[in-house]
Amino acid sequence: MAPIAAPAADFLDLPGAKLLFVDGVLDEGRSDLHHVTIGALGADDHPLGRRAGGTGWSLHLDAQAAADPVQIVHVATGRQNHVPAEIILADDAAAEVVETFVGAGWQNRFTRTRLGKGARLMRSVRLLQPAGFVSLREAAEVGEAASLVTVFLGAGGQGSRIDAQLTMAGDGAFAEYGGALLMSADQKQECAVRVNHAHPNGSSRQVWRAVAADRSQVSLAAAVEVARHAQKTDGEQSLRGLLLDRTATVNLKPELEIFADDVKCAHGATVGELDARALFYMQSRGIPRARAEAILTRAFVADALERIGDETVRAAFETDADAWLEAALQ
């Protein structure tokens, strides 16, 4: 196994469980499980999910339970690894999960989530590998009046694929799913998310921001499906791309499939460049061009990260985004 460079630095200053996976294997000596268990988990029918059966981690909380944040750092040392995960929250339980991917290699993950009535889950995922590939297959069921918020930040040099199926499985379920994908060089990142509103009074919000420099490419596909009986559904999609170079590519595909007649659904998709007038104004006030570009780009991605509730986690994501911007715009 190749040496691991200071994995502790990738954990945030938070209480709770800390799990370190190296090439898909838990490092027990440097992990603290708390409420998390390790055991055999089933795979998914999806091509990526099928590869991720076997030993993985599980977080199960009883009704009205609340756990300290669970942090998981995934380190790759040039190999490929596949790990399943399961998050099951009973009625009115609350949890926070923070995952970080570092190293180089192919890391493939399948995460199954089930939220009971009134349960609340906040997930934050950082893709920080300087090389390699990360693929994430997500399958979630959001129960009655439950809330799922998931935010991704792709600020490494790796390629990535996020493939998610979210089912609003109870009356009044809520989901917010999105993030910021930042790319440079010849990097490629892809995301495909489908939200199925299967019950009335549900709400979903997909907010994605993509920043592409050099010859990089990103594809974002966000779909909302509203079943015939899922009246009073409120579904929103906001997909925006920013080209730092005209040699980069951003592909956006919002999609609505509505079979109910009393809904409020909307989508928007735009791709553009930094505002030349704003750049000129800032430079006329003595701000160097590279700094002005960084400020405007930071503002562009800010609304994709603002839903992270924990200040420590949100600050870490913003720092990662700032580091990427500094490198890309120098």
PDB file of C-alpha atoms in Angstrom, residues 66-254:
ATOM      1  CA  ALA A  66     -29.981  12.478  17.039  1.00  0.00           C
ATOM      2  CA  ALA A  67     -26.332  11.700  16.407  1.00  0.00           C
ATOM      3  CA  ASP A  68     -23.183  13.787  16.258  1.00  0.00           C
ATOM      4  CA  PRO A  69     -21.868  14.266  12.712  1.00  0.00           C
ATOM      5  CA  VAL A  70     -20.465  11.227  10.931  1.00  0.00           C
ATOM      6  CA  GLN A  71     -17.293  11.957   8.943  1.00  0.00           C
ATOM      7  CA  ILE A  72     -15.919   9.550   6.371  1.00  0.00           C
ATOM      8  CA  VAL A  73     -12.658  10.051   4.502  1.00  0.00           C
ATOM      9  CA  HIS A  74     -12.071   7.817   1.465  1.00  0.00           C
ATOM     10  CA  VAL A  75      -8.424   7.528   0.409  1.00  0.00           C
ATOM     11  CA  ALA A  76      -7.375   5.910  -2.868  1.00  0.00           C
ATOM     12  CA  THR A  77      -3.774   4.933  -3.571  1.00  0.00           C
ATOM     13  CA  GLY A  78      -4.032   4.305  -7.300  1.00  0.00           C
ATOM     14  CA  ARG A  79      -6.263   1.235  -7.205  1.00  0.00           C
ATOM     15  CA  GLN A  80      -9.989   0.722  -7.694  1.00  0.00           C
ATOM     16  CA  ASN A  81     -12.374   0.067  -4.804  1.00  0.00           C
ATOM     17  CA  HIS A  82     -16.120  -0.315  -4.345  1.00  0.00           C
ATOM     18  CA  VAL A  83     -17.941   0.317  -1.048  1.00  0.00           C
ATOM     19  CA  PRO A  84     -21.681   0.258  -0.198  1.00  0.00           C
ATOM     20  CA  ALA A  85     -23.324   2.382   2.494  1.00  0.00           C
ATOM     21  CA  GLU A  86     -26.719   2.549   4.168  1.00  0.00           C
ATOM     22  CA  ILE A  87     -28.377   5.368   6.097  1.00  0.00           C
ATOM     23  CA  ILE A  88     -31.655   4.465   7.828  1.00  0.00           C
ATOM     24  CA  LEU A  89     -33.342   7.063  10.012  1.00  0.00           C
ATOM     25  CA  ALA A  90     -36.525   6.177  11.902  1.00  0.00           C
ATOM     26  CA  ASP A  91     -39.324   8.687  12.539  1.00  0.00           C
ATOM     27  CA  ASP A  92     -38.124  12.129  13.670  1.00  0.00           C
ATOM     28  CA  ALA A  93     -34.455  11.081  13.817  1.00  0.00           C
ATOM     29  CA  ALA A  94     -31.751  13.538  12.714  1.00  0.00           C
ATOM     30  CA  ALA A  95     -28.243  13.002  11.338  1.00  0.00           C
ATOM     31  CA  GLU A  96     -25.409  14.697   9.472  1.00  0.00           C
ATOM     32  CA  VAL A  97     -22.903  12.895   7.231  1.00  0.00           C
ATOM     33  CA  VAL A  98     -19.767  14.452   5.712  1.00  0.00           C
ATOM     34  CA  GLU A  99     -17.737  12.506   3.136  1.00  0.00           C
ATOM     35  CA  THR A 100     -14.386  13.443   1.604  1.00  0.00           C
ATOM     36  CA  PHE A 101     -12.624  11.726  -1.312  1.00  0.00           C
ATOM     37  CA  VAL A 102      -8.848  12.151  -1.659  1.00  0.00           C
ATOM     38  CA  GLY A 103      -5.950  10.337  -3.336  1.00  0.00           C
ATOM     39  CA  ALA A 104      -5.861   8.864  -6.821  1.00  0.00           C
ATOM     40  CA  GLY A 105      -7.624   5.853  -8.310  1.00  0.00           C
ATOM     41  CA  TRP A 106     -11.203   4.763  -9.008  1.00  0.00           C
ATOM     42  CA  GLN A 107     -13.502   5.038  -6.001  1.00  0.00           C
ATOM     43  CA  ASN A 108     -17.025   3.715  -6.557  1.00  0.00           C
ATOM     44  CA  ARG A 109     -19.749   4.116  -3.933  1.00  0.00           C
ATOM     45  CA  PHE A 110     -23.379   3.058  -3.572  1.00  0.00           C
ATOM     46  CA  THR A 111     -25.419   4.780  -0.849  1.00  0.00           C
ATOM     47  CA  ARG A 112     -28.959   3.697   0.048  1.00  0.00           C
ATOM     48  CA  THR A 113     -30.953   6.125   2.212  1.00  0.00           C
ATOM     49  CA  ARG A 114     -34.354   5.675   3.870  1.00  0.00           C
ATOM     50  CA  LEU A 115     -35.911   8.435   5.951  1.00  0.00           C
ATOM     51  CA  GLY A 116     -38.914   7.795   8.177  1.00  0.00           C
ATOM     52  CA  LYS A 117     -41.683  10.246   9.012  1.00  0.00           C
ATOM     53  CA  GLY A 118     -40.223  13.616   9.973  1.00  0.00           C
ATOM     54  CA  ALA A 119     -36.604  12.413   9.775  1.00  0.00           C
ATOM     55  CA  ARG A 120     -33.874  14.870   8.746  1.00  0.00           C
ATOM     56  CA  LEU A 121     -30.581  14.139   7.006  1.00  0.00           C
ATOM     57  CA  MET A 122     -27.881  16.597   5.922  1.00  0.00           C
ATOM     58  CA  ARG A 123     -25.186  15.150   3.629  1.00  0.00           C
ATOM     59  CA  SER A 124     -22.116  17.015   2.386  1.00  0.00           C
ATOM     60  CA  VAL A 125     -19.731  15.360  -0.096  1.00  0.00           C
ATOM     61  CA  ARG A 126     -16.319  16.721  -1.154  1.00  0.00           C
ATOM     62  CA  LEU A 127     -14.592  15.332  -4.247  1.00  0.00           C
ATOM     63  CA  LEU A 128     -10.975  16.436  -3.808  1.00  0.00           C
ATOM     64  CA  GLN A 129      -8.931  13.768  -5.584  1.00  0.00           C
ATOM     65  CA  PRO A 130      -6.182  15.368  -7.677  1.00  0.00           C
ATOM     66  CA  ALA A 131      -6.456  12.472 -10.144  1.00  0.00           C
ATOM     67  CA  GLY A 132      -8.461   9.344 -10.856  1.00  0.00           C
ATOM     68  CA  PHE A 133     -12.242   8.938 -10.868  1.00  0.00           C
ATOM     69  CA  VAL A 134     -15.091   8.951  -8.349  1.00  0.00           C
ATOM     70  CA  SER A 135     -18.485   7.415  -9.155  1.00  0.00           C
ATOM     71  CA  LEU A 136     -21.442   7.759  -6.804  1.00  0.00           C
ATOM     72  CA  ARG A 137     -24.699   5.857  -7.113  1.00  0.00           C
ATOM     73  CA  GLU A 138     -27.395   7.193  -4.779  1.00  0.00           C
ATOM     74  CA  ALA A 139     -30.838   5.752  -4.043  1.00  0.00           C
ATOM     75  CA  ALA A 140     -33.029   7.517  -1.491  1.00  0.00           C
ATOM     76  CA  GLU A 141     -36.577   7.199  -0.159  1.00  0.00           C
ATOM     77  CA  VAL A 142     -37.841  10.289   1.663  1.00  0.00           C
ATOM     78  CA  GLY A 143     -40.797   9.577   3.925  1.00  0.00           C
ATOM     79  CA  GLU A 144     -43.724  11.676   5.091  1.00  0.00           C
ATOM     80  CA  ALA A 145     -42.637  15.194   6.132  1.00  0.00           C
ATOM     81  CA  ALA A 146     -39.001  14.058   6.043  1.00  0.00           C
ATOM     82  CA  SER A 147     -36.133  16.213   4.767  1.00  0.00           C
ATOM     83  CA  LEU A 148     -33.067  15.246   2.751  1.00  0.00           C
ATOM     84  CA  VAL A 149     -30.446  17.869   1.874  1.00  0.00           C
ATOM     85  CA  THR A 150     -27.383  16.747  -0.093  1.00  0.00           C
ATOM     86  CA  VAL A 151     -24.632  19.083  -1.311  1.00  0.00           C
ATOM     87  CA  PHE A 152     -21.676  18.089  -3.480  1.00  0.00           C
ATOM     88  CA  LEU A 153     -18.485  19.965  -4.221  1.00  0.00           C
ATOM     89  CA  GLY A 154     -16.246  18.743  -7.038  1.00  0.00           C
ATOM     90  CA  ALA A 155     -13.043  20.732  -6.509  1.00  0.00           C
ATOM     91  CA  GLY A 156     -10.346  18.179  -7.294  1.00  0.00           C
ATOM     92  CA  GLY A 157      -8.758  17.095 -10.528  1.00  0.00           C
ATOM     93  CA  GLN A 158     -10.599  13.777 -10.755  1.00  0.00           C
ATOM     94  CA  GLY A 159     -13.298  12.795 -13.193  1.00  0.00           C
ATOM     95  CA  SER A 160     -16.638  12.058 -11.596  1.00  0.00           C
ATOM     96  CA  ARG A 161     -20.086  10.593 -12.149  1.00  0.00           C
ATOM     97  CA  ILE A 162     -23.028  11.225  -9.796  1.00  0.00           C
ATOM     98  CA  ASP A 163     -26.107   9.126 -10.530  1.00  0.00           C
ATOM     99  CA  ALA A 164     -29.088   9.527  -8.184  1.00  0.00           C
ATOM    100  CA  GLN A 165     -32.666   8.305  -7.889  1.00  0.00           C
ATOM    101  CA  LEU A 166     -34.717  10.072  -5.212  1.00  0.00           C
ATOM    102  CA  THR A 167     -38.251   8.950  -4.377  1.00  0.00           C
ATOM    103  CA  MET A 168     -40.540  11.261  -2.439  1.00  0.00           C
ATOM    104  CA  ALA A 169     -42.255   8.390  -0.669  1.00  0.00           C
ATOM    105  CA  GLY A 170     -44.551  10.246   1.729  1.00  0.00           C
ATOM    106  CA  ASP A 171     -46.915  13.196   1.945  1.00  0.00           C
ATOM    107  CA  GLY A 172     -45.036  16.463   2.385  1.00  0.00           C
ATOM    108  CA  ALA A 173     -41.563  15.024   1.746  1.00  0.00           C
ATOM    109  CA  PHE A 174     -38.761  17.493   0.983  1.00  0.00           C
ATOM    110  CA  ALA A 175     -35.453  17.067  -0.850  1.00  0.00           C
ATOM    111  CA  GLU A 176     -32.750  19.473  -1.917  1.00  0.00           C
ATOM    112  CA  TYR A 177     -30.003  17.958  -4.042  1.00  0.00           C
ATOM    113  CA  GLY A 178     -27.201  19.759  -5.826  1.00  0.00           C
ATOM    114  CA  GLY A 179     -23.833  21.414  -5.522  1.00  0.00           C
ATOM    115  CA  ALA A 180     -20.932  22.924  -7.421  1.00  0.00           C
ATOM    116  CA  LEU A 181     -18.712  21.162  -9.955  1.00  0.00           C
ATOM    117  CA  LEU A 182     -15.451  22.976 -10.730  1.00  0.00           C
ATOM    118  CA  MET A 183     -13.308  21.752 -13.628  1.00  0.00           C
ATOM    119  CA  SER A 184     -10.101  22.605 -15.447  1.00  0.00           C
ATOM    120  CA  ALA A 185      -7.558  21.068 -17.852  1.00  0.00           C
ATOM    121  CA  ASP A 186      -9.150  18.061 -19.635  1.00  0.00           C
ATOM    122  CA  GLN A 187     -11.328  17.085 -16.708  1.00  0.00           C
ATOM    123  CA  LYS A 188     -14.811  15.600 -17.173  1.00  0.00           C
ATOM    124  CA  GLN A 189     -17.637  15.472 -14.640  1.00  0.00           C
ATOM    125  CA  GLU A 190     -21.168  14.150 -15.099  1.00  0.00           C
ATOM    126  CA  CYS A 191     -24.316  14.205 -13.018  1.00  0.00           C
ATOM    127  CA  ALA A 192     -27.732  12.632 -13.587  1.00  0.00           C
ATOM    128  CA  VAL A 193     -30.454  13.061 -10.944  1.00  0.00           C
ATOM    129  CA  ARG A 194     -34.081  11.956 -11.099  1.00  0.00           C
ATOM    130  CA  VAL A 195     -36.607  12.946  -8.440  1.00  0.00           C
ATOM    131  CA  ASN A 196     -39.833  10.954  -8.402  1.00  0.00           C
ATOM    132  CA  HIS A 197     -42.712  12.649  -6.581  1.00  0.00           C
ATOM    133  CA  ALA A 198     -44.935   9.706  -5.669  1.00  0.00           C
ATOM    134  CA  HIS A 199     -47.098  11.427  -3.006  1.00  0.00           C
ATOM    135  CA  PRO A 200     -48.908  14.764  -2.661  1.00  0.00           C
ATOM    136  CA  ASN A 201     -47.553  17.993  -1.159  1.00  0.00           C
ATOM    137  CA  GLY A 202     -43.911  17.166  -1.772  1.00  0.00           C
ATOM    138  CA  SER A 203     -41.178  19.693  -2.557  1.00  0.00           C
ATOM    139  CA  SER A 204     -37.859  19.262  -4.299  1.00  0.00           C
ATOM    140  CA  ARG A 205     -35.098  21.643  -5.314  1.00  0.00           C
ATOM    141  CA  GLN A 206     -32.143  20.846  -7.537  1.00  0.00           C
ATOM    142  CA  VAL A 207     -29.502  23.579  -7.595  1.00  0.00           C
ATOM    143  CA  TRP A 208     -26.343  22.905  -9.603  1.00  0.00           C
ATOM    144  CA  ARG A 209     -23.532  25.266 -10.536  1.00  0.00           C
ATOM    145  CA  ALA A 210     -20.781  24.249 -12.970  1.00  0.00           C
ATOM    146  CA  VAL A 211     -17.577  26.187 -13.656  1.00  0.00           C
ATOM    147  CA  ALA A 212     -15.473  24.975 -16.591  1.00  0.00           C
ATOM    148  CA  ALA A 213     -11.992  26.184 -17.551  1.00  0.00           C
ATOM    149  CA  ASP A 214      -9.494  25.148 -20.239  1.00  0.00           C
ATOM    150  CA  ARG A 215     -10.828  22.127 -22.204  1.00  0.00           C
ATOM    151  CA  SER A 216     -12.910  20.615 -19.409  1.00  0.00           C
ATOM    152  CA  GLN A 217     -16.414  19.246 -19.900  1.00  0.00           C
ATOM    153  CA  VAL A 218     -19.411  18.898 -17.613  1.00  0.00           C
ATOM    154  CA  SER A 219     -22.858  17.417 -18.196  1.00  0.00           C
ATOM    155  CA  LEU A 220     -25.765  17.992 -15.809  1.00  0.00           C
ATOM    156  CA  ALA A 221     -29.100  16.212 -16.265  1.00  0.00           C
ATOM    157  CA  ALA A 222     -31.833  16.919 -13.702  1.00  0.00           C
ATOM    158  CA  ALA A 223     -35.276  15.350 -14.003  1.00  0.00           C
ATOM    159  CA  VAL A 224     -38.480  15.660 -11.974  1.00  0.00           C
ATOM    160  CA  GLU A 225     -41.334  13.187 -12.363  1.00  0.00           C
ATOM    161  CA  VAL A 226     -44.713  13.889 -10.765  1.00  0.00           C
ATOM    162  CA  ALA A 227     -47.138  10.980 -10.446  1.00  0.00           C
ATOM    163  CA  ARG A 228     -50.808  11.458 -11.329  1.00  0.00           C
ATOM    164  CA  HIS A 229     -51.953  11.481  -7.697  1.00  0.00           C
ATOM    165  CA  ALA A 230     -49.043  13.640  -6.405  1.00  0.00           C
ATOM    166  CA  GLN A 231     -51.054  16.865  -6.338  1.00  0.00           C
ATOM    167  CA  LYS A 232     -49.652  20.074  -4.785  1.00  0.00           C
ATOM    168  CA  THR A 233     -46.111  19.120  -5.738  1.00  0.00           C
ATOM    169  CA  ASP A 234     -43.542  21.932  -5.862  1.00  0.00           C
ATOM    170  CA  GLY A 235     -40.472  21.045  -7.927  1.00  0.00           C
ATOM    171  CA  GLU A 236     -37.698  23.435  -8.920  1.00  0.00           C
ATOM    172  CA  GLN A 237     -34.536  22.966 -10.986  1.00  0.00           C
ATOM    173  CA  SER A 238     -31.818  25.580 -11.329  1.00  0.00           C
ATOM    174  CA  LEU A 239     -28.909  24.594 -13.577  1.00  0.00           C
ATOM    175  CA  ARG A 240     -26.274  27.195 -14.413  1.00  0.00           C
ATOM    176  CA  GLY A 241     -22.920  26.912 -16.122  1.00  0.00           C
ATOM    177  CA  LEU A 242     -20.021  29.343 -16.247  1.00  0.00           C
ATOM    178  CA  LEU A 243     -17.342  29.143 -18.961  1.00  0.00           C
ATOM    179  CA  LEU A 244     -13.991  30.569 -17.939  1.00  0.00           C
ATOM    180  CA  ASP A 245     -12.613  29.647 -21.383  1.00  0.00           C
ATOM    181  CA  ARG A 246     -14.487  29.202 -24.654  1.00  0.00           C
ATOM    182  CA  THR A 247     -12.698  25.896 -25.204  1.00  0.00           C
ATOM    183  CA  ALA A 248     -14.619  24.431 -22.236  1.00  0.00           C
ATOM    184  CA  THR A 249     -18.043  22.778 -22.504  1.00  0.00           C
ATOM    185  CA  VAL A 250     -21.095  22.800 -20.223  1.00  0.00           C
ATOM    186  CA  ASN A 251     -24.128  20.683 -21.163  1.00  0.00           C
ATOM    187  CA  LEU A 252     -27.350  21.198 -19.171  1.00  0.00           C
ATOM    188  CA  LYS A 253     -30.528  19.137 -19.472  1.00  0.00           C
ATOM    189  CA  PRO A 254     -33.485  19.938 -17.187  1.00  0.00           C
TER     190      PRO A 254
END
